[in-house]
Coordinates of C-alpha atoms in Angstrom, one line a residue:
X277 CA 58.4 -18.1 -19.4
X278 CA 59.4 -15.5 -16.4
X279 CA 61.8 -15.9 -14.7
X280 CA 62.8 -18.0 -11.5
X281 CA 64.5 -15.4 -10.0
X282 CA 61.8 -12.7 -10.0
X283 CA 59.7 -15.8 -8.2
X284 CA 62.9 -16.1 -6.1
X285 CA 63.2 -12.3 -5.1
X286 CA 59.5 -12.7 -4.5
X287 CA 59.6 -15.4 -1.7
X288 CA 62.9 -14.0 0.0
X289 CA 61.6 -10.6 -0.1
X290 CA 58.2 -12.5 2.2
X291 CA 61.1 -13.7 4.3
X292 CA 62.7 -10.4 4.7
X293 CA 59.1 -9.1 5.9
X294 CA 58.9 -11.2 8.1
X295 CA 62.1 -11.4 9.2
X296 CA 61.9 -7.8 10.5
X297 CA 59.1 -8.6 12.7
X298 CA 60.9 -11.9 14.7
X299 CA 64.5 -10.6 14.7
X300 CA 66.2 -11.0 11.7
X301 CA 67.1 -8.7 9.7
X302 CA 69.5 -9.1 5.8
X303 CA 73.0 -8.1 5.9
X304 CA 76.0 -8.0 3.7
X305 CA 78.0 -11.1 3.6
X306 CA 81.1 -11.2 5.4
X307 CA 84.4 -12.2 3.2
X308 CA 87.9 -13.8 4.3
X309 CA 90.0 -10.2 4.3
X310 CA 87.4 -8.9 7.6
X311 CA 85.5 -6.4 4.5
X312 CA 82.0 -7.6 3.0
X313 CA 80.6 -8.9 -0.6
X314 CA 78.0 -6.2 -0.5
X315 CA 74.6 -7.0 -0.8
X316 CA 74.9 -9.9 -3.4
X317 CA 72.2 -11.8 -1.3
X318 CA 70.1 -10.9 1.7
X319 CA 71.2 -13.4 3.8
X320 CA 69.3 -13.9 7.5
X321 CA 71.2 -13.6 10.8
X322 CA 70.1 -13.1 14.0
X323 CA 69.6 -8.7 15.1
X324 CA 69.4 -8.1 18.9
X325 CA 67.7 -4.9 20.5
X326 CA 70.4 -4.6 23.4
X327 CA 73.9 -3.4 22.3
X328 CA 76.0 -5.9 24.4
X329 CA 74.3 -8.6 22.4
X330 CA 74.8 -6.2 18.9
X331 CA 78.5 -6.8 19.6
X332 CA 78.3 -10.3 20.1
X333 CA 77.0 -10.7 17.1
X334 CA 78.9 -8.5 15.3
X335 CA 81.8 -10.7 16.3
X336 CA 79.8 -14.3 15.3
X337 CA 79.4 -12.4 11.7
X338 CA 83.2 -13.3 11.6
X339 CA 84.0 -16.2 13.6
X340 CA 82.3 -19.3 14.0
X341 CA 80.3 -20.1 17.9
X342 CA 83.0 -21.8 19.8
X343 CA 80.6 -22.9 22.3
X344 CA 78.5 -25.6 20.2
X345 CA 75.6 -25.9 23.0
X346 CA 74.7 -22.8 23.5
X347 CA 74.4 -22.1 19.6
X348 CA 72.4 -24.8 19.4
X349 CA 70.1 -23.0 21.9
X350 CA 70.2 -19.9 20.2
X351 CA 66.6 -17.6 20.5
X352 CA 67.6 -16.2 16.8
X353 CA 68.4 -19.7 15.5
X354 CA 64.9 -21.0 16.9
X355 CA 63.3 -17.6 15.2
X356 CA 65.5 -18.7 11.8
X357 CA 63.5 -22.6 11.8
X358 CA 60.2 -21.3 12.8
X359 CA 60.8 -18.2 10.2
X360 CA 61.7 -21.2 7.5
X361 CA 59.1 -23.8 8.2
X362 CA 56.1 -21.2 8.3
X363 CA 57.1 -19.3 5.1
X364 CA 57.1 -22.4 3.6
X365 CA 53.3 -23.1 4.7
X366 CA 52.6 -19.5 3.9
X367 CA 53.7 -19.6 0.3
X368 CA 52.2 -23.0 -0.3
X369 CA 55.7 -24.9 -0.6
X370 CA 55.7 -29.0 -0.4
X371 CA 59.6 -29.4 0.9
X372 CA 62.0 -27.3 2.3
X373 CA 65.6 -27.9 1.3
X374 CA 68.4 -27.0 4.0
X375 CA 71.8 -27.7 2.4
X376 CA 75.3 -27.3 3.5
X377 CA 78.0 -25.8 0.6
X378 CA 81.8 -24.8 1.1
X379 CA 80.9 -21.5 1.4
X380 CA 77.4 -21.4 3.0
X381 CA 74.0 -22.9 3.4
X382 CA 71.4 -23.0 0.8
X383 CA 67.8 -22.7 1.1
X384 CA 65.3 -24.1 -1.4
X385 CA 62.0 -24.4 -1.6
X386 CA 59.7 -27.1 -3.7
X387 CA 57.1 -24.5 -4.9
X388 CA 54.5 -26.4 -7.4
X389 CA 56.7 -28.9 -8.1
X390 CA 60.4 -26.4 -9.1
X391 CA 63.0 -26.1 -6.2
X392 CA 63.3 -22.4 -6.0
X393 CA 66.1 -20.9 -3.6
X394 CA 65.3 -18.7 -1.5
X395 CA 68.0 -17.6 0.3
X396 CA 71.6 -18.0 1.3
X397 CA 73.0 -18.3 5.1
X398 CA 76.4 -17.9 6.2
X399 CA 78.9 -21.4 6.7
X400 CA 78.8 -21.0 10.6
X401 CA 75.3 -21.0 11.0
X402 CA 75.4 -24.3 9.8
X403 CA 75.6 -26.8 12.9
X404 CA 73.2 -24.6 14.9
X405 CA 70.5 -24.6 12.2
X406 CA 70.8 -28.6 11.6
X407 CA 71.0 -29.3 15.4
X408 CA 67.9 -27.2 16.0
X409 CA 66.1 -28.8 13.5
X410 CA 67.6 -32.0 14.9
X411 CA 65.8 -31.5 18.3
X412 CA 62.3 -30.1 17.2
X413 CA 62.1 -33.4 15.2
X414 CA 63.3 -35.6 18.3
X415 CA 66.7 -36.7 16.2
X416 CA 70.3 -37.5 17.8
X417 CA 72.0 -34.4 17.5
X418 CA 75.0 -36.1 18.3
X419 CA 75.1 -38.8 15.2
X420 CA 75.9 -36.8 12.2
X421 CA 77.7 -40.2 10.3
X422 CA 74.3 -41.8 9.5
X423 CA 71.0 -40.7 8.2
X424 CA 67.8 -39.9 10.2
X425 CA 64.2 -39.1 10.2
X426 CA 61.6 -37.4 12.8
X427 CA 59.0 -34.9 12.4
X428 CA 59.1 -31.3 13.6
X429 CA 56.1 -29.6 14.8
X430 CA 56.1 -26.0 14.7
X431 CA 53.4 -22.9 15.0
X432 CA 52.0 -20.6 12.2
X433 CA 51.4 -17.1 13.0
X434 CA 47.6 -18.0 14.1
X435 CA 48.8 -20.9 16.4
X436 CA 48.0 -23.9 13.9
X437 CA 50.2 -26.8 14.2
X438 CA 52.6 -27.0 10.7
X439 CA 54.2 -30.8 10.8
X440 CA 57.1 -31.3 8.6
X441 CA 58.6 -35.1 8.3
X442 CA 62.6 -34.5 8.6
X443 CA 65.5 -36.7 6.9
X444 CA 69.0 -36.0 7.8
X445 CA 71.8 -36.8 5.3
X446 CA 75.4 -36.5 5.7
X447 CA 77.3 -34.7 3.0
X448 CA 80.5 -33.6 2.0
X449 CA 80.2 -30.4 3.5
X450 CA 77.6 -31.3 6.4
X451 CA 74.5 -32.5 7.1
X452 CA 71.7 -31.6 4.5
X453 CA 67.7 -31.5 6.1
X454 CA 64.9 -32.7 4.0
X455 CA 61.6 -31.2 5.6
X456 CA 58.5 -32.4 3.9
X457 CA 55.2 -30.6 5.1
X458 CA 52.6 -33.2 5.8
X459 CA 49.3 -31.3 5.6
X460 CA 46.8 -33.9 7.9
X461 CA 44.8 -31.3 9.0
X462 CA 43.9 -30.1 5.5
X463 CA 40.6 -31.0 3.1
X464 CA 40.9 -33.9 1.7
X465 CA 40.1 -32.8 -2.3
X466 CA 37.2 -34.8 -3.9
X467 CA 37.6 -37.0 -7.0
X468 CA 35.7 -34.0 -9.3
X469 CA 38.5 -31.1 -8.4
X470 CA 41.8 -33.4 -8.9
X471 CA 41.4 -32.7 -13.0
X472 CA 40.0 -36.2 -14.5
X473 CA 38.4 -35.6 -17.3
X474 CA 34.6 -36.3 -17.6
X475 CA 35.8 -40.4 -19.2
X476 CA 38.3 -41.1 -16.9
X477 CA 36.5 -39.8 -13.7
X478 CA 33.2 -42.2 -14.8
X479 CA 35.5 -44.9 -15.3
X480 CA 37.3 -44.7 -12.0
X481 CA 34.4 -44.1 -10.3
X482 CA 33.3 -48.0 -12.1
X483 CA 36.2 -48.8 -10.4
X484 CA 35.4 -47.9 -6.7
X485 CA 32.1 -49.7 -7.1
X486 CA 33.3 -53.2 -7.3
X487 CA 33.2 -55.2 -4.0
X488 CA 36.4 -56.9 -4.1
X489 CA 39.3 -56.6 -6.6
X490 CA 42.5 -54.4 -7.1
X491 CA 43.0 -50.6 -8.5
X492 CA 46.6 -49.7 -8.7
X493 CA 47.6 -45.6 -8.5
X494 CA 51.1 -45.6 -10.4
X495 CA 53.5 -42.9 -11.1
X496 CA 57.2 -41.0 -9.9
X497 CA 57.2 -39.6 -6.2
X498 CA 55.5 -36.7 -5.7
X499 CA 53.1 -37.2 -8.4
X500 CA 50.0 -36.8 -6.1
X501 CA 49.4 -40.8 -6.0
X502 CA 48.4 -40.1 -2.2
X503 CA 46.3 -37.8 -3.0
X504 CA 44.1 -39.4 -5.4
X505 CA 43.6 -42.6 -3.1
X506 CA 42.7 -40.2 0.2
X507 CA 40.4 -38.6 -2.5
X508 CA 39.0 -42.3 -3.9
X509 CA 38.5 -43.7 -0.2
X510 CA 36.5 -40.0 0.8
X511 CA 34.4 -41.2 -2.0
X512 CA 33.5 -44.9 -0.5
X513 CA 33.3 -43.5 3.1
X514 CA 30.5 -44.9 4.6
X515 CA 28.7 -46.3 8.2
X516 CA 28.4 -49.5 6.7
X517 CA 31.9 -49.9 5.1
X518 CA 34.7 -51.0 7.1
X519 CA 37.9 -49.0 5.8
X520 CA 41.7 -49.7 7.0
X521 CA 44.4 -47.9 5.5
X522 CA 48.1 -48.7 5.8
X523 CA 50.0 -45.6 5.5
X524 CA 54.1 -44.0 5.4
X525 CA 53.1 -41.7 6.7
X526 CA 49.6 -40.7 6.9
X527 CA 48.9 -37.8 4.8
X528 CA 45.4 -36.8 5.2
X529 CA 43.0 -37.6 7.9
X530 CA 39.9 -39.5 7.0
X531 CA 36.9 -39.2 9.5
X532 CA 35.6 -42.6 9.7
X533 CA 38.7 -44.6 8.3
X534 CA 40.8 -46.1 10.2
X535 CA 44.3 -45.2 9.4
X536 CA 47.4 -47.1 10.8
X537 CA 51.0 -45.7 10.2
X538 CA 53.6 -48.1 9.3
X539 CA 56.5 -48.3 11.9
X540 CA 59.1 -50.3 10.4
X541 CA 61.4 -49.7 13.7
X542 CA 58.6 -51.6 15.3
X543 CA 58.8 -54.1 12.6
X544 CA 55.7 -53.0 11.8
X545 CA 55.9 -53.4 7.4
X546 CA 52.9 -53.1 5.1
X547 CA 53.8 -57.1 5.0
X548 CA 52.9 -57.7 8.8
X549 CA 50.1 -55.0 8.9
X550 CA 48.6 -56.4 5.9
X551 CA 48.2 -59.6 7.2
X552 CA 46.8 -58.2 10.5
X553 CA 44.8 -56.1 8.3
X554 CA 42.5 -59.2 7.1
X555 CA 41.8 -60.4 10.3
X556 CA 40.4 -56.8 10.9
X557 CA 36.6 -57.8 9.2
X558 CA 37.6 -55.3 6.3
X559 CA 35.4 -53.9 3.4
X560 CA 38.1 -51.5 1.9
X561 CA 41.8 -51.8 2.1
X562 CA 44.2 -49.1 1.4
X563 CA 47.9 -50.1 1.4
X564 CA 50.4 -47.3 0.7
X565 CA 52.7 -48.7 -1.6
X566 CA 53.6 -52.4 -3.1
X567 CA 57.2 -52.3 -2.0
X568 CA 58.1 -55.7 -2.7
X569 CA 56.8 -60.0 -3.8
X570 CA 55.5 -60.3 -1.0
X571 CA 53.2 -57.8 -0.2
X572 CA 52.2 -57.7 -3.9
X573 CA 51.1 -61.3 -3.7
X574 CA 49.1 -60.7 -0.2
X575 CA 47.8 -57.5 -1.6
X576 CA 46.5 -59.3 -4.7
X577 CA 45.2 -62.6 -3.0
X578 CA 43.1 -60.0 -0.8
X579 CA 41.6 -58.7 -3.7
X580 CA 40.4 -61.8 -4.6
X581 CA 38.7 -62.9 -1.3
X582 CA 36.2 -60.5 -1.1
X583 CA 38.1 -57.1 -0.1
X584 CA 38.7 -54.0 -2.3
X585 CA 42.2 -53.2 -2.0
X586 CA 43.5 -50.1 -3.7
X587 CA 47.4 -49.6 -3.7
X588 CA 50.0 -47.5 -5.7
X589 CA 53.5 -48.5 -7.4
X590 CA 56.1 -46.6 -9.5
X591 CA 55.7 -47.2 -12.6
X592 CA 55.8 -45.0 -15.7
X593 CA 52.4 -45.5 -17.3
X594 CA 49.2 -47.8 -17.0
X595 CA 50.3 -50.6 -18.7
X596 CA 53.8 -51.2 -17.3
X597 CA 52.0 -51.5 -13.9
X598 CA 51.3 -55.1 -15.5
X599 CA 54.9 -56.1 -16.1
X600 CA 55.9 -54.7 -13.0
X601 CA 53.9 -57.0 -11.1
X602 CA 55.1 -59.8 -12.9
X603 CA 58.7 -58.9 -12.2
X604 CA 57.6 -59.2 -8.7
X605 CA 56.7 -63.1 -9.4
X606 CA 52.8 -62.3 -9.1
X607 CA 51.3 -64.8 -11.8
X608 CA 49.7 -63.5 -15.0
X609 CA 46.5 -65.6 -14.2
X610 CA 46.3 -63.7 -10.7
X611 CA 46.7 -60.5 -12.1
X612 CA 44.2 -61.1 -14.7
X613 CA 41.1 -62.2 -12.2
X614 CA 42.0 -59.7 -9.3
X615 CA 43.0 -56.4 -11.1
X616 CA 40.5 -54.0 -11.8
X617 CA 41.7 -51.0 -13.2
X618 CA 45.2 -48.8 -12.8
X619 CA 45.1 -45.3 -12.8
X620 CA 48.3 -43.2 -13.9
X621 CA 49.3 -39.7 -13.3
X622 CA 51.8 -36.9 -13.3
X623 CA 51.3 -33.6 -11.6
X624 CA 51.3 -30.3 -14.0
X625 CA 51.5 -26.5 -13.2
X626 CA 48.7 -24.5 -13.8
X627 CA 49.1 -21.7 -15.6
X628 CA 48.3 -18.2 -13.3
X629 CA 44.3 -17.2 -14.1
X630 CA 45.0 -13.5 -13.8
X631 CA 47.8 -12.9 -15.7
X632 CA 48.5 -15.7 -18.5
X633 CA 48.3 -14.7 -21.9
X634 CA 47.4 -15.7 -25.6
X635 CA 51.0 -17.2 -27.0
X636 CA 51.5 -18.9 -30.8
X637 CA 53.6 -22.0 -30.2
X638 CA 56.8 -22.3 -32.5
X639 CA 57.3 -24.7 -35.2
X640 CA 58.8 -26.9 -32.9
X641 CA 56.6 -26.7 -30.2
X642 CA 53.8 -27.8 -32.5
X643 CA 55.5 -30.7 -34.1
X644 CA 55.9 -32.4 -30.4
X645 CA 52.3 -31.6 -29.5
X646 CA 51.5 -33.3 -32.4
X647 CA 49.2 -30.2 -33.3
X648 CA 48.2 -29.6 -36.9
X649 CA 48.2 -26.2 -38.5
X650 CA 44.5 -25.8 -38.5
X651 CA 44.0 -26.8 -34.4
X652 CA 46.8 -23.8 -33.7
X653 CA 44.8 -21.4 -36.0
X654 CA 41.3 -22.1 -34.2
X655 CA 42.7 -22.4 -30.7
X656 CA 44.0 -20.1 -28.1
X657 CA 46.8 -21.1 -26.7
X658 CA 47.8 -19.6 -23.6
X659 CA 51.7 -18.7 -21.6
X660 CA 52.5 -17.4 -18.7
X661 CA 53.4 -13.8 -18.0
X662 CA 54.0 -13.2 -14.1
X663 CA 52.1 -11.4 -11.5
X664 CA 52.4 -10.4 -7.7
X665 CA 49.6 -13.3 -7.3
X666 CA 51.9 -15.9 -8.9
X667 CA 54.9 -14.8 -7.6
X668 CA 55.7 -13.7 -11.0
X669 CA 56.1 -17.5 -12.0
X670 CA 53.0 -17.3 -14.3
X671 CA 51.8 -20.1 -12.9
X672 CA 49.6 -21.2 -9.3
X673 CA 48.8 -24.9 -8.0
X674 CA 48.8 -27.8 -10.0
X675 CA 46.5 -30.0 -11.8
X676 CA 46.7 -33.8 -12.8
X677 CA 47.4 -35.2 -15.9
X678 CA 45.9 -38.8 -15.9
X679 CA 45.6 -42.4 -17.9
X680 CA 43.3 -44.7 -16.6
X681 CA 43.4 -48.3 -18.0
X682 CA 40.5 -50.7 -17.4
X683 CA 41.1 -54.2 -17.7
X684 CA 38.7 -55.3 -20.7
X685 CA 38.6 -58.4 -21.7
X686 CA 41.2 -57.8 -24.8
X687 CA 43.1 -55.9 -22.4
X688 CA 42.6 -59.2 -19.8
X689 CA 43.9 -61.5 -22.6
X690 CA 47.0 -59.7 -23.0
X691 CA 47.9 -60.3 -19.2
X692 CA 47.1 -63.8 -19.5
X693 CA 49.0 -64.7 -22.8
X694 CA 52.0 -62.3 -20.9
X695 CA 51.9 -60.0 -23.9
X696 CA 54.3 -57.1 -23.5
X697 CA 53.9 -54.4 -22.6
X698 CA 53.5 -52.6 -26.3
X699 CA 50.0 -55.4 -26.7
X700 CA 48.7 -54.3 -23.3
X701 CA 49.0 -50.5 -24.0
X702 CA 47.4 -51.2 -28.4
X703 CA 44.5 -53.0 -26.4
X704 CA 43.6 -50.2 -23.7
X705 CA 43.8 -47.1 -26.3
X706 CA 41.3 -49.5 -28.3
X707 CA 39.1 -49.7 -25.4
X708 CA 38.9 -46.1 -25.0
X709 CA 42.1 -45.5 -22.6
X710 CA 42.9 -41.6 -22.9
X711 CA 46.9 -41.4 -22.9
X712 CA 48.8 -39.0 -20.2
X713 CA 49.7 -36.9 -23.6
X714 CA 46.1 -36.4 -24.5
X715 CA 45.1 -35.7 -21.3
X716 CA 48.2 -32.8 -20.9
X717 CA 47.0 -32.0 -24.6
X718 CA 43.4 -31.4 -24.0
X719 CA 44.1 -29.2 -20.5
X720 CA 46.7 -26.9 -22.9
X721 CA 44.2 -26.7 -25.4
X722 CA 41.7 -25.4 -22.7
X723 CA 43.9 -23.0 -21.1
X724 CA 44.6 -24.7 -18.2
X725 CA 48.4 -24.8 -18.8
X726 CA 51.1 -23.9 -21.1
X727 CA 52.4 -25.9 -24.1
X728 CA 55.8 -25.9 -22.2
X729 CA 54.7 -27.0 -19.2
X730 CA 53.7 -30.1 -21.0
X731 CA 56.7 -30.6 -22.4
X732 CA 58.2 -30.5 -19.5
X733 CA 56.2 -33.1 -17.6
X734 CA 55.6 -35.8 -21.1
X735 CA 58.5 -35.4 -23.2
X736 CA 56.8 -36.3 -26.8
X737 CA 52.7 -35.7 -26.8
X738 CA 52.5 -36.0 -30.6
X739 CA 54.1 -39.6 -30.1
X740 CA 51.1 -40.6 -28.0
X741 CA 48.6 -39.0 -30.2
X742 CA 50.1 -41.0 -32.8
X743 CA 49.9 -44.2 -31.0
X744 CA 46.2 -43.5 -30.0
X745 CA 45.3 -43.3 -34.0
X746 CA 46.8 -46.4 -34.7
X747 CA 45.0 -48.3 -32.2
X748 CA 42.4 -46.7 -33.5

């Protein structure tokens, strides 16, 4: 696999570029004896055109601000957030990770998926960077003892609006700034381009035609869950459908939905705005997530009078969305009548189309793909390699690996009995459920990814495969 540096150097060297045309320039850091490290990392700090304010910064290169408001309304340190929060749009990155160490400030960004840093800033920028960020996103610059969120608004280079939601967390060596990029204005994706398989898309599609009932989109954070219910309400958009969505925070937006964003400050919970919700005449409900007993058992008893209600939780796989909803105290008898299907999935690099090439896997790789001698020999299997396109990563975007259970009836009579979780998943892999390691499977043996990009997203494939025989 290339490496994470050349990606690094990559994305720092876009900053640098940039960097030169807003004011800031890389420079050599300074070290405790007065001298510099030499050019270890380009690190960002503020150039001036004037040369009264080239020696003031010469002399902040050594010595912290002492006057804390105006380097908190710094013109470089506004240049340095913009500079940060647009590169991050630019090069496609979901979060941008600003965090304090003994000796500096790191710089990360999520790019598909892998925190990559970018770049490292010297220790007495810190306060001015955190309180800058603190009042774009409409934070108290002056509370630094408890966490925060807001959202910072900023402008790309054409003048488009790029809206980040902020947390603040305090840490042992300052405050560390969580910016997730919440792209509202962009397309929401259709059901076809998300990566379901031919099966699984048919069947969800089943799903979305029902009039009333429950479908459940389950998975870790960031695992694209939002995405595929913007996607699967897009696809039920209509004049004569009446669609309320219940969102923290609202990621896409829908024309013709109407989207509410939870306030909890407001007191304001998917609990209270559920119950609004069905005094609201709806058709479709989307609630964000099933955070607790409650709105599990409003969510489900919704589903059974009449509304479809389509919802997400965090659960490993299809079948453990079951027991999880038991553990919230919803009855197995509830479950059974008002679920419809769940739907789980992971989110998986794609492997770079202009420069991956044909790799053998090893031994090893082979046995935990579950692979047989002859399916290496009359497949391709395809690595990544690095180009300027990629970043040198090897691989651009991401694709979905998915498992989509229907509840059958054997599948129905598990719930019922309270089977575990082991009965539920025999019954749905009888019924024709494809397995998140045969989906991953099928996409490597395509070309779509990388054998080690499986790996890393399901653990054991061939355990999967295995399972899926047996049921067989």
């Amino acid at each position: 696999m290339a490496s994470t540096a050349t990606a690094t150097t990559a994305v720092m060297n876009e900053i640098e570029s940039n960097g030169s045309r807003t004011g800031l320039v890389p420079v050599p850091t300074p070290n405790r004896a007065g001298g510099t490290t030499g050019p270890r990392r380009p690190e960002m700090v503020p150039s001036v055109q004037h040369s009264e304010a080239k020696a003031t910064a010469a002399n902040e290169k050594t010595a912290p601000m002492a006057d804390f408001g105006a380097k908190c309304r710094s013109v470089p340190v506004v240049d340095l957030v913009n500079l940060i929060a647009r590169t991050a749009a630019q090069s496609g990155a979901s979060d941008v990770h600003i965090e304090p160490r003994k000796e500096g400030i790191i710089v990360r960004y999520r790019l598909d998926g892998i925190l990559t840093q970018i770049t490292e800033l010297p220790k007495w920028m810190d306060a001015a960077l955190t309180s800058r960020v603190k009042v774009l996103a409409g934070l108290d610059i002056a509370e630094k003892r408890k966490p925060q969120d807001g959202r910072l608004v900023v402008q790309g280079e054409k003048g488009e609006d790029i809206a980040f939601r902020v947390s603040t967390m305090p840490t042992q060596f300052g405050e560390k700034v969580v910016m997730r990029l919440l792209r509202d204005h962009a397309a929401v994706p259709t059901l076809q381009s998300l990566g379901y398989s031919a099966s699984d898309l048919e069947r969800l599609k089943g799903f979305l035609k029902h009039k009333h009932g429950m479908i459940l989109v389950v998975g870790p954070t960031g695992s694209g869950k939002s995405t595929s219910l913007s996607a699967a309400i897009a696809s039920v958009t209509s004049p004569e459908v009446n669609i309320i969505t219940l969102e923290d925070p609202i990621e896409y937006q829908l024309p013709g939905v109407n989207q509410t964003q939870i306030n909890e400050k407001a007191d304001l919970t998917f609990t209270t705005a559920l119950r609004a919700v069905l005094r609201q005449d709806p058709d479709v409900v989307l609630v964000g997530e099933v955070r607790d007993a409650e709105t599990a058992r409003i969510a489900m008893q919704a589903s059974q009078t009449g509304h479809l209600v389509l919802s997400t939780l965090h659960t490993d796989d299809a079948p453990s969305a079951v027991t999880r909803l038991m553990d919230m105290g919803v009855e197995s008898y509830v479950i059974s009548s008002a679920l419809l299907g769940v739907v789980a999935q992971r989110l998986m690099r794609k492997l770079c189309s202009d420069c991956k090439v044909p790799m053998k896997p090893s031994r090893r790789v082979q046995e935990d793909l579950g692979l047989t001698d002859e399916e290496v020999a009359n497949t391709t299997i395809y690595g990544p390699c690095g180009c300027p396109k990629c970043h040198n990563t090897g691989y651009r975007g991401r694709i979905g690996l998915y498992e989509v259970m229907e509840v059958t009836d054997s599948v129905n009579r598990c719930i019922v009995s309270g089977a575990r979780v082991d009965a539920v998943r025999e019954a749905a892999l009888k019924d024709g459920m494809t397995s998140l390691g045969e989906d991953g499977l099928a996409k490597v043996l395509a070309g779509v990814t990388s054998a080690e990009e499986l790996l890393r997203v399901v653990s054991r494939p061939c355990d999967e495969r295995q399972n899926k025989q047996k049921a067989a």
